[in-house]
Amino acid sequence: MKLQNKVCIVTGAASGIGKEIALTFAREGGKVAIADLNKEAAQLVADEIVAAGGVAVATAMDVTSEDQVNAAVAEVVAAYGGVDVLVSNAGIQIVHPIEEFPFADWKKMLAIHLDGAFLTTKACVPHMKASGNGGSIIYMGSVHSKEASVLKSAYVTAKHGLIGLCKTVAKEGGKVGIRANVICPGFVRTPLVEKQIPEQAKELGISETDVIQKVMLKETVDGEFTTVRDVADVALMFASFNSNALTGQSLVVSHGWFMQ
Ligand code: NAD
């Protein structure tokens, strides 16, 4: 049990990568808050964890709303007594060529990915400090924290930005044992990616099979998707690592699509 009794808040945990992280943390003894815009889906994940003998609560949270973030974190602290791990994972994708990118969509992307990471960090850090035990903050970046792709100006900008936030939080948190790291997955076949396949096929004028083989997986070493399990394993490593030796880092998990 690598996270016995650790209180873990995972945003965007009602689906995809966040859900797998929540299930993994609960199996390792964590008390997990499933924080998501979609409260009903979050409740189903919490119910699944509780049915398997774990500890979890679902909480409604729009990560772009300071009031909702603060209220949800307060709710978790009231229920479980603190916060030890934050996984800032909630995210969406919107693709357009830059000259057609609606400004409203650009602002929405930066709000979910960057404001969401900032607001959840700001709300959790005081509790990590107060406990005297520090904590682990994990940002869900992407290969697009390191590399660019066409049509993804807002996503690439936001995901690069998370690395700057992470490094700053790592420096500010060092003295009190708060670690911050970024996970940078390659393509994982979640609803977020399923939605992109037809969209990219249309924008690029190619078939959906070509989007998968010639765009998404072209640069990998083996033509394979990264899995939610792969990403959850890395999240567990960052969450349970015991010292400041591992902080301010970004780890790419992408079947070799991007090599540093
Ligand atoms: P997903 O669509 O399966 O899940 C995203 C979850 O975030 C959903 O449950 C959704 O309700 C929630 N969400 C969306 N907006 C929110 C908001 N404002 N407040 C709270 N919750 C909100 O997506 P996923 O693929 O699991 O993506 C999770 C994270 O992983 C994202 O940050 C994404 O950018 C990142 N990522 C995904 C991939 C991939 O290939 N799937 C690769 C690299 C990085």
PDB file of C-alpha atoms and ligand atoms in Angstrom:
ATOM      1  CA  MET A   1       0.000   0.000   0.000  1.00  0.00           C
ATOM      2  CA  LYS A   2       1.943   2.991  -1.271  1.00  0.00           C
ATOM      3  CA  LEU A   3      -0.652   5.651  -0.397  1.00  0.00           C
ATOM      4  CA  GLN A   4      -2.158   4.311   2.832  1.00  0.00           C
ATOM      5  CA  ASN A   5      -4.555   6.940   4.238  1.00  0.00           C
ATOM      6  CA  LYS A   6      -3.165   9.647   1.950  1.00  0.00           C
ATOM      7  CA  VAL A   7      -5.859  12.086   0.860  1.00  0.00           C
ATOM      8  CA  CYS A   8      -5.727  12.443  -2.909  1.00  0.00           C
ATOM      9  CA  ILE A   9      -7.729  14.897  -5.022  1.00  0.00           C
ATOM     10  CA  VAL A  10      -7.877  13.979  -8.712  1.00  0.00           C
ATOM     11  CA  THR A  11      -9.547  16.471 -11.060  1.00  0.00           C
ATOM     12  CA  GLY A  12     -11.234  15.235 -14.213  1.00  0.00           C
ATOM     13  CA  ALA A  13     -11.405  11.828 -12.540  1.00  0.00           C
ATOM     14  CA  ALA A  14     -14.820  10.861 -13.891  1.00  0.00           C
ATOM     15  CA  SER A  15     -13.284   9.620 -17.164  1.00  0.00           C
ATOM     16  CA  GLY A  16     -10.181   8.400 -18.965  1.00  0.00           C
ATOM     17  CA  ILE A  17      -6.760   8.985 -17.426  1.00  0.00           C
ATOM     18  CA  GLY A  18      -8.049  10.656 -14.253  1.00  0.00           C
ATOM     19  CA  LYS A  19     -10.413   7.778 -13.558  1.00  0.00           C
ATOM     20  CA  GLU A  20      -7.631   5.202 -13.837  1.00  0.00           C
ATOM     21  CA  ILE A  21      -5.433   7.295 -11.526  1.00  0.00           C
ATOM     22  CA  ALA A  22      -8.257   7.489  -8.974  1.00  0.00           C
ATOM     23  CA  LEU A  23      -8.829   3.699  -9.108  1.00  0.00           C
ATOM     24  CA  THR A  24      -5.073   3.080  -8.763  1.00  0.00           C
ATOM     25  CA  PHE A  25      -4.633   5.456  -5.828  1.00  0.00           C
ATOM     26  CA  ALA A  26      -7.621   3.879  -4.053  1.00  0.00           C
ATOM     27  CA  ARG A  27      -6.162   0.367  -4.531  1.00  0.00           C
ATOM     28  CA  GLU A  28      -2.981   1.668  -2.888  1.00  0.00           C
ATOM     29  CA  GLY A  29      -4.901   2.779   0.216  1.00  0.00           C
ATOM     30  CA  GLY A  30      -5.531   6.419  -0.706  1.00  0.00           C
ATOM     31  CA  LYS A  31      -8.695   8.272   0.272  1.00  0.00           C
ATOM     32  CA  VAL A  32      -9.640   9.649  -3.115  1.00  0.00           C
ATOM     33  CA  ALA A  33     -11.753  12.652  -4.083  1.00  0.00           C
ATOM     34  CA  ILE A  34     -13.158  12.293  -7.582  1.00  0.00           C
ATOM     35  CA  ALA A  35     -13.449  15.950  -8.611  1.00  0.00           C
ATOM     36  CA  ASP A  36     -15.171  16.580 -11.913  1.00  0.00           C
ATOM     37  CA  LEU A  37     -17.510  18.849 -13.810  1.00  0.00           C
ATOM     38  CA  ASN A  38     -19.677  15.776 -14.348  1.00  0.00           C
ATOM     39  CA  LYS A  39     -20.821  14.960 -10.809  1.00  0.00           C
ATOM     40  CA  GLU A  40     -22.958  11.960 -11.850  1.00  0.00           C
ATOM     41  CA  ALA A  41     -20.054  10.273 -13.635  1.00  0.00           C
ATOM     42  CA  ALA A  42     -17.754  11.148 -10.719  1.00  0.00           C
ATOM     43  CA  GLN A  43     -20.227   9.490  -8.335  1.00  0.00           C
ATOM     44  CA  LEU A  44     -20.119   6.289 -10.425  1.00  0.00           C
ATOM     45  CA  VAL A  45     -16.313   6.175 -10.076  1.00  0.00           C
ATOM     46  CA  ALA A  46     -16.553   6.787  -6.323  1.00  0.00           C
ATOM     47  CA  ASP A  47     -19.192   4.036  -6.053  1.00  0.00           C
ATOM     48  CA  GLU A  48     -16.918   1.645  -7.974  1.00  0.00           C
ATOM     49  CA  ILE A  49     -14.068   2.349  -5.540  1.00  0.00           C
ATOM     50  CA  VAL A  50     -16.251   1.939  -2.457  1.00  0.00           C
ATOM     51  CA  ALA A  51     -17.734  -1.309  -3.841  1.00  0.00           C
ATOM     52  CA  ALA A  52     -14.180  -2.642  -4.181  1.00  0.00           C
ATOM     53  CA  GLY A  53     -13.471  -1.831  -0.513  1.00  0.00           C
ATOM     54  CA  GLY A  54     -11.749   1.511  -1.056  1.00  0.00           C
ATOM     55  CA  VAL A  55     -12.436   5.014   0.234  1.00  0.00           C
ATOM     56  CA  ALA A  56     -13.677   7.690  -2.152  1.00  0.00           C
ATOM     57  CA  VAL A  57     -15.975  10.649  -2.442  1.00  0.00           C
ATOM     58  CA  ALA A  58     -17.315  12.414  -5.520  1.00  0.00           C
ATOM     59  CA  THR A  59     -17.248  16.173  -5.585  1.00  0.00           C
ATOM     60  CA  ALA A  60     -18.559  18.633  -8.174  1.00  0.00           C
ATOM     61  CA  MET A  61     -15.808  20.928  -9.388  1.00  0.00           C
ATOM     62  CA  ASP A  62     -15.422  23.165 -12.397  1.00  0.00           C
ATOM     63  CA  VAL A  63     -11.667  23.766 -12.221  1.00  0.00           C
ATOM     64  CA  THR A  64     -12.074  27.192 -13.863  1.00  0.00           C
ATOM     65  CA  SER A  65     -14.217  28.474 -10.976  1.00  0.00           C
ATOM     66  CA  GLU A  66     -12.284  29.712  -7.952  1.00  0.00           C
ATOM     67  CA  ASP A  67     -15.380  29.384  -5.760  1.00  0.00           C
ATOM     68  CA  GLN A  68     -16.088  25.801  -6.861  1.00  0.00           C
ATOM     69  CA  VAL A  69     -12.445  24.755  -6.468  1.00  0.00           C
ATOM     70  CA  ASN A  70     -12.219  26.266  -2.980  1.00  0.00           C
ATOM     71  CA  ALA A  71     -15.560  24.764  -1.934  1.00  0.00           C
ATOM     72  CA  ALA A  72     -14.643  21.284  -3.188  1.00  0.00           C
ATOM     73  CA  VAL A  73     -11.221  21.335  -1.517  1.00  0.00           C
ATOM     74  CA  ALA A  74     -12.834  22.518   1.742  1.00  0.00           C
ATOM     75  CA  GLU A  75     -15.359  19.668   1.457  1.00  0.00           C
ATOM     76  CA  VAL A  76     -12.554  17.119   1.045  1.00  0.00           C
ATOM     77  CA  VAL A  77     -10.578  18.566   3.957  1.00  0.00           C
ATOM     78  CA  ALA A  78     -13.694  18.463   6.143  1.00  0.00           C
ATOM     79  CA  ALA A  79     -14.293  14.817   5.200  1.00  0.00           C
ATOM     80  CA  TYR A  80     -10.734  13.467   5.322  1.00  0.00           C
ATOM     81  CA  GLY A  81      -8.735  15.988   7.379  1.00  0.00           C
ATOM     82  CA  GLY A  82      -6.292  17.367   4.802  1.00  0.00           C
ATOM     83  CA  VAL A  83      -4.814  16.987   1.329  1.00  0.00           C
ATOM     84  CA  ASP A  84      -1.652  15.001   0.585  1.00  0.00           C
ATOM     85  CA  VAL A  85      -1.790  14.554  -3.194  1.00  0.00           C
ATOM     86  CA  LEU A  86      -3.281  16.729  -5.924  1.00  0.00           C
ATOM     87  CA  VAL A  87      -3.523  15.478  -9.487  1.00  0.00           C
ATOM     88  CA  SER A  88      -4.488  18.406 -11.713  1.00  0.00           C
ATOM     89  CA  ASN A  89      -5.729  16.387 -14.650  1.00  0.00           C
ATOM     90  CA  ALA A  90      -9.006  17.875 -15.973  1.00  0.00           C
ATOM     91  CA  GLY A  91      -8.641  18.812 -19.600  1.00  0.00           C
ATOM     92  CA  ILE A  92     -10.292  19.095 -22.977  1.00  0.00           C
ATOM     93  CA  GLN A  93      -9.089  19.432 -26.543  1.00  0.00           C
ATOM     94  CA  ILE A  94     -10.178  21.939 -29.194  1.00  0.00           C
ATOM     95  CA  VAL A  95      -8.430  21.917 -32.578  1.00  0.00           C
ATOM     96  CA  HIS A  96      -8.453  24.594 -35.303  1.00  0.00           C
ATOM     97  CA  PRO A  97      -5.911  26.190 -37.601  1.00  0.00           C
ATOM     98  CA  ILE A  98      -4.644  29.276 -35.761  1.00  0.00           C
ATOM     99  CA  GLU A  99      -6.192  31.802 -38.140  1.00  0.00           C
ATOM    100  CA  GLU A 100      -9.624  30.215 -37.548  1.00  0.00           C
ATOM    101  CA  PHE A 101      -9.232  29.567 -33.815  1.00  0.00           C
ATOM    102  CA  PRO A 102     -12.167  31.287 -32.067  1.00  0.00           C
ATOM    103  CA  PHE A 103     -10.826  33.536 -29.298  1.00  0.00           C
ATOM    104  CA  ALA A 104     -13.503  32.140 -26.952  1.00  0.00           C
ATOM    105  CA  ASP A 105     -12.156  28.606 -27.508  1.00  0.00           C
ATOM    106  CA  TRP A 106      -8.568  29.789 -26.888  1.00  0.00           C
ATOM    107  CA  LYS A 107      -9.639  31.352 -23.585  1.00  0.00           C
ATOM    108  CA  LYS A 108     -11.613  28.230 -22.607  1.00  0.00           C
ATOM    109  CA  MET A 109      -8.577  26.009 -23.230  1.00  0.00           C
ATOM    110  CA  LEU A 110      -6.240  28.199 -21.171  1.00  0.00           C
ATOM    111  CA  ALA A 111      -8.849  28.483 -18.411  1.00  0.00           C
ATOM    112  CA  ILE A 112      -9.342  24.725 -18.010  1.00  0.00           C
ATOM    113  CA  HIS A 113      -5.707  23.724 -18.330  1.00  0.00           C
ATOM    114  CA  LEU A 114      -3.873  26.665 -16.719  1.00  0.00           C
ATOM    115  CA  ASP A 115      -6.388  28.430 -14.461  1.00  0.00           C
ATOM    116  CA  GLY A 116      -7.512  24.983 -13.303  1.00  0.00           C
ATOM    117  CA  ALA A 117      -3.964  23.956 -12.386  1.00  0.00           C
ATOM    118  CA  PHE A 118      -3.325  27.293 -10.665  1.00  0.00           C
ATOM    119  CA  LEU A 119      -6.582  27.386  -8.691  1.00  0.00           C
ATOM    120  CA  THR A 120      -6.378  23.786  -7.454  1.00  0.00           C
ATOM    121  CA  THR A 121      -2.716  24.245  -6.487  1.00  0.00           C
ATOM    122  CA  LYS A 122      -3.492  27.478  -4.652  1.00  0.00           C
ATOM    123  CA  ALA A 123      -6.335  25.806  -2.757  1.00  0.00           C
ATOM    124  CA  CYS A 124      -4.348  22.688  -1.765  1.00  0.00           C
ATOM    125  CA  VAL A 125      -0.943  24.151  -0.838  1.00  0.00           C
ATOM    126  CA  PRO A 126      -2.075  25.687   2.499  1.00  0.00           C
ATOM    127  CA  HIS A 127      -3.367  22.282   3.634  1.00  0.00           C
ATOM    128  CA  MET A 128      -0.165  20.527   2.584  1.00  0.00           C
ATOM    129  CA  LYS A 129       1.823  23.124   4.549  1.00  0.00           C
ATOM    130  CA  ALA A 130      -0.437  22.936   7.593  1.00  0.00           C
ATOM    131  CA  SER A 131      -0.037  19.163   7.917  1.00  0.00           C
ATOM    132  CA  GLY A 132       3.737  19.476   8.277  1.00  0.00           C
ATOM    133  CA  ASN A 133       4.088  16.559   5.835  1.00  0.00           C
ATOM    134  CA  GLY A 134       4.160  18.479   2.564  1.00  0.00           C
ATOM    135  CA  GLY A 135       2.590  16.756  -0.407  1.00  0.00           C
ATOM    136  CA  SER A 136       2.780  15.811  -4.044  1.00  0.00           C
ATOM    137  CA  ILE A 137       1.282  17.872  -6.856  1.00  0.00           C
ATOM    138  CA  ILE A 138       1.060  16.237 -10.250  1.00  0.00           C
ATOM    139  CA  TYR A 139       0.097  18.136 -13.386  1.00  0.00           C
ATOM    140  CA  MET A 140      -1.231  16.269 -16.409  1.00  0.00           C
ATOM    141  CA  GLY A 141       0.866  17.679 -19.210  1.00  0.00           C
ATOM    142  CA  SER A 142       1.321  15.957 -22.540  1.00  0.00           C
ATOM    143  CA  VAL A 143       3.937  15.286 -25.158  1.00  0.00           C
ATOM    144  CA  HIS A 144       2.542  18.661 -26.189  1.00  0.00           C
ATOM    145  CA  SER A 145       4.287  20.114 -23.117  1.00  0.00           C
ATOM    146  CA  LYS A 146       7.492  19.514 -25.108  1.00  0.00           C
ATOM    147  CA  GLU A 147       6.502  19.293 -28.776  1.00  0.00           C
ATOM    148  CA  ALA A 148       3.977  20.971 -31.072  1.00  0.00           C
ATOM    149  CA  SER A 149       1.423  19.632 -33.544  1.00  0.00           C
ATOM    150  CA  VAL A 150      -0.588  21.490 -36.143  1.00  0.00           C
ATOM    151  CA  LEU A 151      -4.089  22.706 -35.161  1.00  0.00           C
ATOM    152  CA  LYS A 152      -3.273  22.611 -31.432  1.00  0.00           C
ATOM    153  CA  SER A 153      -2.024  26.120 -30.647  1.00  0.00           C
ATOM    154  CA  ALA A 154      -4.063  26.522 -27.460  1.00  0.00           C
ATOM    155  CA  TYR A 155      -3.387  23.005 -26.164  1.00  0.00           C
ATOM    156  CA  VAL A 156       0.350  23.192 -26.854  1.00  0.00           C
ATOM    157  CA  THR A 157       0.571  26.643 -25.246  1.00  0.00           C
ATOM    158  CA  ALA A 158      -1.313  25.500 -22.149  1.00  0.00           C
ATOM    159  CA  LYS A 159       0.600  22.241 -21.786  1.00  0.00           C
ATOM    160  CA  HIS A 160       3.962  24.019 -22.117  1.00  0.00           C
ATOM    161  CA  GLY A 161       2.748  26.493 -19.486  1.00  0.00           C
ATOM    162  CA  LEU A 162       2.196  23.725 -16.954  1.00  0.00           C
ATOM    163  CA  ILE A 163       5.928  23.023 -16.922  1.00  0.00           C
ATOM    164  CA  GLY A 164       6.599  26.621 -15.833  1.00  0.00           C
ATOM    165  CA  LEU A 165       3.970  26.380 -13.110  1.00  0.00           C
ATOM    166  CA  CYS A 166       5.366  23.054 -11.926  1.00  0.00           C
ATOM    167  CA  LYS A 167       8.934  24.344 -11.650  1.00  0.00           C
ATOM    168  CA  THR A 168       7.780  27.392  -9.681  1.00  0.00           C
ATOM    169  CA  VAL A 169       5.647  25.317  -7.289  1.00  0.00           C
ATOM    170  CA  ALA A 170       8.595  22.928  -6.834  1.00  0.00           C
ATOM    171  CA  LYS A 171      10.856  25.836  -5.839  1.00  0.00           C
ATOM    172  CA  GLU A 172       8.289  27.504  -3.569  1.00  0.00           C
ATOM    173  CA  GLY A 173       7.308  24.183  -1.979  1.00  0.00           C
ATOM    174  CA  GLY A 174      10.777  22.756  -1.460  1.00  0.00           C
ATOM    175  CA  LYS A 175      11.276  23.890   2.114  1.00  0.00           C
ATOM    176  CA  VAL A 176       7.952  22.439   3.241  1.00  0.00           C
ATOM    177  CA  GLY A 177       8.158  19.153   1.357  1.00  0.00           C
ATOM    178  CA  ILE A 178       5.715  19.999  -1.408  1.00  0.00           C
ATOM    179  CA  ARG A 179       6.859  18.350  -4.632  1.00  0.00           C
ATOM    180  CA  ALA A 180       5.518  19.166  -8.090  1.00  0.00           C
ATOM    181  CA  ASN A 181       5.957  17.177 -11.292  1.00  0.00           C
ATOM    182  CA  VAL A 182       4.394  16.894 -14.738  1.00  0.00           C
ATOM    183  CA  ILE A 183       3.397  13.713 -16.564  1.00  0.00           C
ATOM    184  CA  CYS A 184       3.581  14.045 -20.345  1.00  0.00           C
ATOM    185  CA  PRO A 185       1.604  11.224 -22.012  1.00  0.00           C
ATOM    186  CA  GLY A 186       1.517  10.444 -25.700  1.00  0.00           C
ATOM    187  CA  PHE A 187      -1.855   9.599 -27.258  1.00  0.00           C
ATOM    188  CA  VAL A 188      -4.105   7.595 -24.926  1.00  0.00           C
ATOM    189  CA  ARG A 189      -7.371   6.272 -26.365  1.00  0.00           C
ATOM    190  CA  THR A 190      -9.777   8.082 -24.038  1.00  0.00           C
ATOM    191  CA  PRO A 191     -12.982   9.964 -25.001  1.00  0.00           C
ATOM    192  CA  LEU A 192     -10.810  13.072 -25.480  1.00  0.00           C
ATOM    193  CA  VAL A 193      -8.839  11.334 -28.230  1.00  0.00           C
ATOM    194  CA  GLU A 194     -11.800   9.465 -29.756  1.00  0.00           C
ATOM    195  CA  LYS A 195     -13.373  12.879 -30.383  1.00  0.00           C
ATOM    196  CA  GLN A 196     -10.219  14.184 -32.084  1.00  0.00           C
ATOM    197  CA  ILE A 197      -9.897  11.380 -34.638  1.00  0.00           C
ATOM    198  CA  PRO A 198     -12.827  12.423 -36.898  1.00  0.00           C
ATOM    199  CA  GLU A 199     -12.132  16.116 -36.243  1.00  0.00           C
ATOM    200  CA  GLN A 200      -8.526  15.844 -37.390  1.00  0.00           C
ATOM    201  CA  ALA A 201      -9.521  13.675 -40.364  1.00  0.00           C
ATOM    202  CA  LYS A 202     -11.833  16.471 -41.492  1.00  0.00           C
ATOM    203  CA  GLU A 203      -9.356  19.309 -40.852  1.00  0.00           C
ATOM    204  CA  LEU A 204      -6.442  17.492 -42.507  1.00  0.00           C
ATOM    205  CA  GLY A 205      -8.488  15.901 -45.326  1.00  0.00           C
ATOM    206  CA  ILE A 206      -7.293  12.350 -44.550  1.00  0.00           C
ATOM    207  CA  SER A 207      -8.962   9.136 -43.339  1.00  0.00           C
ATOM    208  CA  GLU A 208      -9.451   8.309 -39.663  1.00  0.00           C
ATOM    209  CA  THR A 209      -7.048   5.358 -40.009  1.00  0.00           C
ATOM    210  CA  ASP A 210      -4.427   7.751 -41.358  1.00  0.00           C
ATOM    211  CA  VAL A 211      -5.017  10.124 -38.444  1.00  0.00           C
ATOM    212  CA  ILE A 212      -4.184   7.251 -36.092  1.00  0.00           C
ATOM    213  CA  GLN A 213      -1.303   5.731 -38.041  1.00  0.00           C
ATOM    214  CA  LYS A 214       0.249   8.744 -39.747  1.00  0.00           C
ATOM    215  CA  VAL A 215      -0.441  11.514 -37.247  1.00  0.00           C
ATOM    216  CA  MET A 216      -1.014  10.175 -33.734  1.00  0.00           C
ATOM    217  CA  LEU A 217       1.296   7.159 -33.643  1.00  0.00           C
ATOM    218  CA  LYS A 218       3.697   7.908 -36.495  1.00  0.00           C
ATOM    219  CA  GLU A 219       6.621   8.944 -34.304  1.00  0.00           C
ATOM    220  CA  THR A 220       6.246   6.190 -31.678  1.00  0.00           C
ATOM    221  CA  VAL A 221       8.781   3.344 -31.600  1.00  0.00           C
ATOM    222  CA  ASP A 222       6.089   0.657 -32.014  1.00  0.00           C
ATOM    223  CA  GLY A 223       2.897   2.241 -33.386  1.00  0.00           C
ATOM    224  CA  GLU A 224       1.116   1.756 -30.066  1.00  0.00           C
ATOM    225  CA  PHE A 225      -1.147   3.968 -27.985  1.00  0.00           C
ATOM    226  CA  THR A 226      -0.043   4.782 -24.434  1.00  0.00           C
ATOM    227  CA  THR A 227      -2.593   3.327 -21.982  1.00  0.00           C
ATOM    228  CA  VAL A 228      -4.402   4.799 -18.987  1.00  0.00           C
ATOM    229  CA  ARG A 229      -2.609   2.130 -16.937  1.00  0.00           C
ATOM    230  CA  ASP A 230       0.806   3.390 -18.098  1.00  0.00           C
ATOM    231  CA  VAL A 231      -0.057   6.923 -17.035  1.00  0.00           C
ATOM    232  CA  ALA A 232      -1.570   5.838 -13.706  1.00  0.00           C
ATOM    233  CA  ASP A 233       1.601   3.884 -12.864  1.00  0.00           C
ATOM    234  CA  VAL A 234       3.692   7.015 -13.367  1.00  0.00           C
ATOM    235  CA  ALA A 235       1.222   9.064 -11.313  1.00  0.00           C
ATOM    236  CA  LEU A 236       1.552   6.530  -8.489  1.00  0.00           C
ATOM    237  CA  MET A 237       5.331   6.829  -8.636  1.00  0.00           C
ATOM    238  CA  PHE A 238       5.208  10.628  -8.386  1.00  0.00           C
ATOM    239  CA  ALA A 239       2.505  10.554  -5.684  1.00  0.00           C
ATOM    240  CA  SER A 240       4.324   8.077  -3.448  1.00  0.00           C
ATOM    241  CA  PHE A 241       7.923   9.192  -3.977  1.00  0.00           C
ATOM    242  CA  ASN A 242       9.275  10.118  -0.616  1.00  0.00           C
ATOM    243  CA  SER A 243      11.646  13.038  -0.995  1.00  0.00           C
ATOM    244  CA  ASN A 244      12.378  16.289  -2.788  1.00  0.00           C
ATOM    245  CA  ALA A 245      14.885  14.411  -4.966  1.00  0.00           C
ATOM    246  CA  LEU A 246      12.088  14.073  -7.529  1.00  0.00           C
ATOM    247  CA  THR A 247      10.577  17.510  -7.993  1.00  0.00           C
ATOM    248  CA  GLY A 248      10.242  20.074 -10.760  1.00  0.00           C
ATOM    249  CA  GLN A 249      10.427  17.277 -13.338  1.00  0.00           C
ATOM    250  CA  SER A 250       8.407  16.355 -16.404  1.00  0.00           C
ATOM    251  CA  LEU A 251       8.313  12.749 -17.536  1.00  0.00           C
ATOM    252  CA  VAL A 252       7.279  11.739 -21.048  1.00  0.00           C
ATOM    253  CA  VAL A 253       5.281   8.485 -21.307  1.00  0.00           C
ATOM    254  CA  SER A 254       4.692   8.106 -25.021  1.00  0.00           C
ATOM    255  CA  HIS A 255       6.125   4.928 -26.575  1.00  0.00           C
ATOM    256  CA  GLY A 256       9.121   6.983 -27.606  1.00  0.00           C
ATOM    257  CA  TRP A 257       7.128   9.504 -29.649  1.00  0.00           C
ATOM    258  CA  PHE A 258       9.161  12.243 -27.995  1.00  0.00           C
ATOM    259  CA  MET A 259      12.627  11.553 -26.597  1.00  0.00           C
ATOM    260  CA  GLN A 260      14.481  14.085 -24.484  1.00  0.00           C
TER     261      GLN A 260
HETATM  262  P1  NAD B   1     -11.350  12.575 -20.825  1.00  0.00           P
HETATM  263  O1  NAD B   1     -12.177  13.388 -21.745  1.00  0.00           O
HETATM  264  O2  NAD B   1     -11.514  11.096 -20.827  1.00  0.00           O
HETATM  265  O3  NAD B   1     -11.549  13.070 -19.322  1.00  0.00           O
HETATM  266  C1  NAD B   1     -11.463  14.419 -18.984  1.00  0.00           C
HETATM  267  C2  NAD B   1     -12.310  14.674 -17.738  1.00  0.00           C
HETATM  268  O4  NAD B   1     -12.150  16.056 -17.384  1.00  0.00           O
HETATM  269  C3  NAD B   1     -13.819  14.447 -17.963  1.00  0.00           C
HETATM  270  O5  NAD B   1     -14.336  13.634 -16.921  1.00  0.00           O
HETATM  271  C4  NAD B   1     -14.410  15.853 -17.911  1.00  0.00           C
HETATM  272  O6  NAD B   1     -15.725  15.893 -17.366  1.00  0.00           O
HETATM  273  C5  NAD B   1     -13.413  16.561 -17.001  1.00  0.00           C
HETATM  274  N1  NAD B   1     -13.438  18.021 -17.176  1.00  0.00           N
HETATM  275  C6  NAD B   1     -13.462  18.708 -18.337  1.00  0.00           C
HETATM  276  N2  NAD B   1     -13.531  20.019 -18.079  1.00  0.00           N
HETATM  277  C7  NAD B   1     -13.536  20.161 -16.723  1.00  0.00           C
HETATM  278  C8  NAD B   1     -13.604  21.263 -15.845  1.00  0.00           C
HETATM  279  N3  NAD B   1     -13.685  22.511 -16.307  1.00  0.00           N
HETATM  280  N4  NAD B   1     -13.590  21.034 -14.514  1.00  0.00           N
HETATM  281  C9  NAD B   1     -13.525  19.766 -14.039  1.00  0.00           C
HETATM  282  N5  NAD B   1     -13.479  18.676 -14.821  1.00  0.00           N
HETATM  283  C10 NAD B   1     -13.482  18.877 -16.148  1.00  0.00           C
HETATM  284  O7  NAD B   1      -9.850  13.006 -21.135  1.00  0.00           O
HETATM  285  P2  NAD B   1      -8.435  12.302 -20.855  1.00  0.00           P
HETATM  286  O8  NAD B   1      -7.888  11.876 -22.145  1.00  0.00           O
HETATM  287  O9  NAD B   1      -8.527  11.343 -19.736  1.00  0.00           O
HETATM  288  O10 NAD B   1      -7.596  13.588 -20.426  1.00  0.00           O
HETATM  289  C11 NAD B   1      -7.186  13.843 -19.098  1.00  0.00           C
HETATM  290  C12 NAD B   1      -5.973  14.759 -19.134  1.00  0.00           C
HETATM  291  O11 NAD B   1      -4.913  14.081 -19.807  1.00  0.00           O
HETATM  292  C13 NAD B   1      -6.181  16.079 -19.875  1.00  0.00           C
HETATM  293  O12 NAD B   1      -5.527  17.124 -19.192  1.00  0.00           O
HETATM  294  C14 NAD B   1      -5.513  15.828 -21.210  1.00  0.00           C
HETATM  295  O13 NAD B   1      -5.072  17.014 -21.826  1.00  0.00           O
HETATM  296  C15 NAD B   1      -4.361  14.950 -20.774  1.00  0.00           C
HETATM  297  N6  NAD B   1      -3.770  14.139 -21.839  1.00  0.00           N
HETATM  298  C16 NAD B   1      -4.528  13.256 -22.544  1.00  0.00           C
HETATM  299  C17 NAD B   1      -3.931  12.521 -23.548  1.00  0.00           C
HETATM  300  C18 NAD B   1      -4.704  11.537 -24.369  1.00  0.00           C
HETATM  301  O14 NAD B   1      -4.180  11.105 -25.406  1.00  0.00           O
HETATM  302  N7  NAD B   1      -5.912  11.133 -23.986  1.00  0.00           N
HETATM  303  C19 NAD B   1      -2.566  12.667 -23.823  1.00  0.00           C
HETATM  304  C20 NAD B   1      -1.836  13.576 -23.095  1.00  0.00           C
HETATM  305  C21 NAD B   1      -2.450  14.297 -22.099  1.00  0.00           C
END
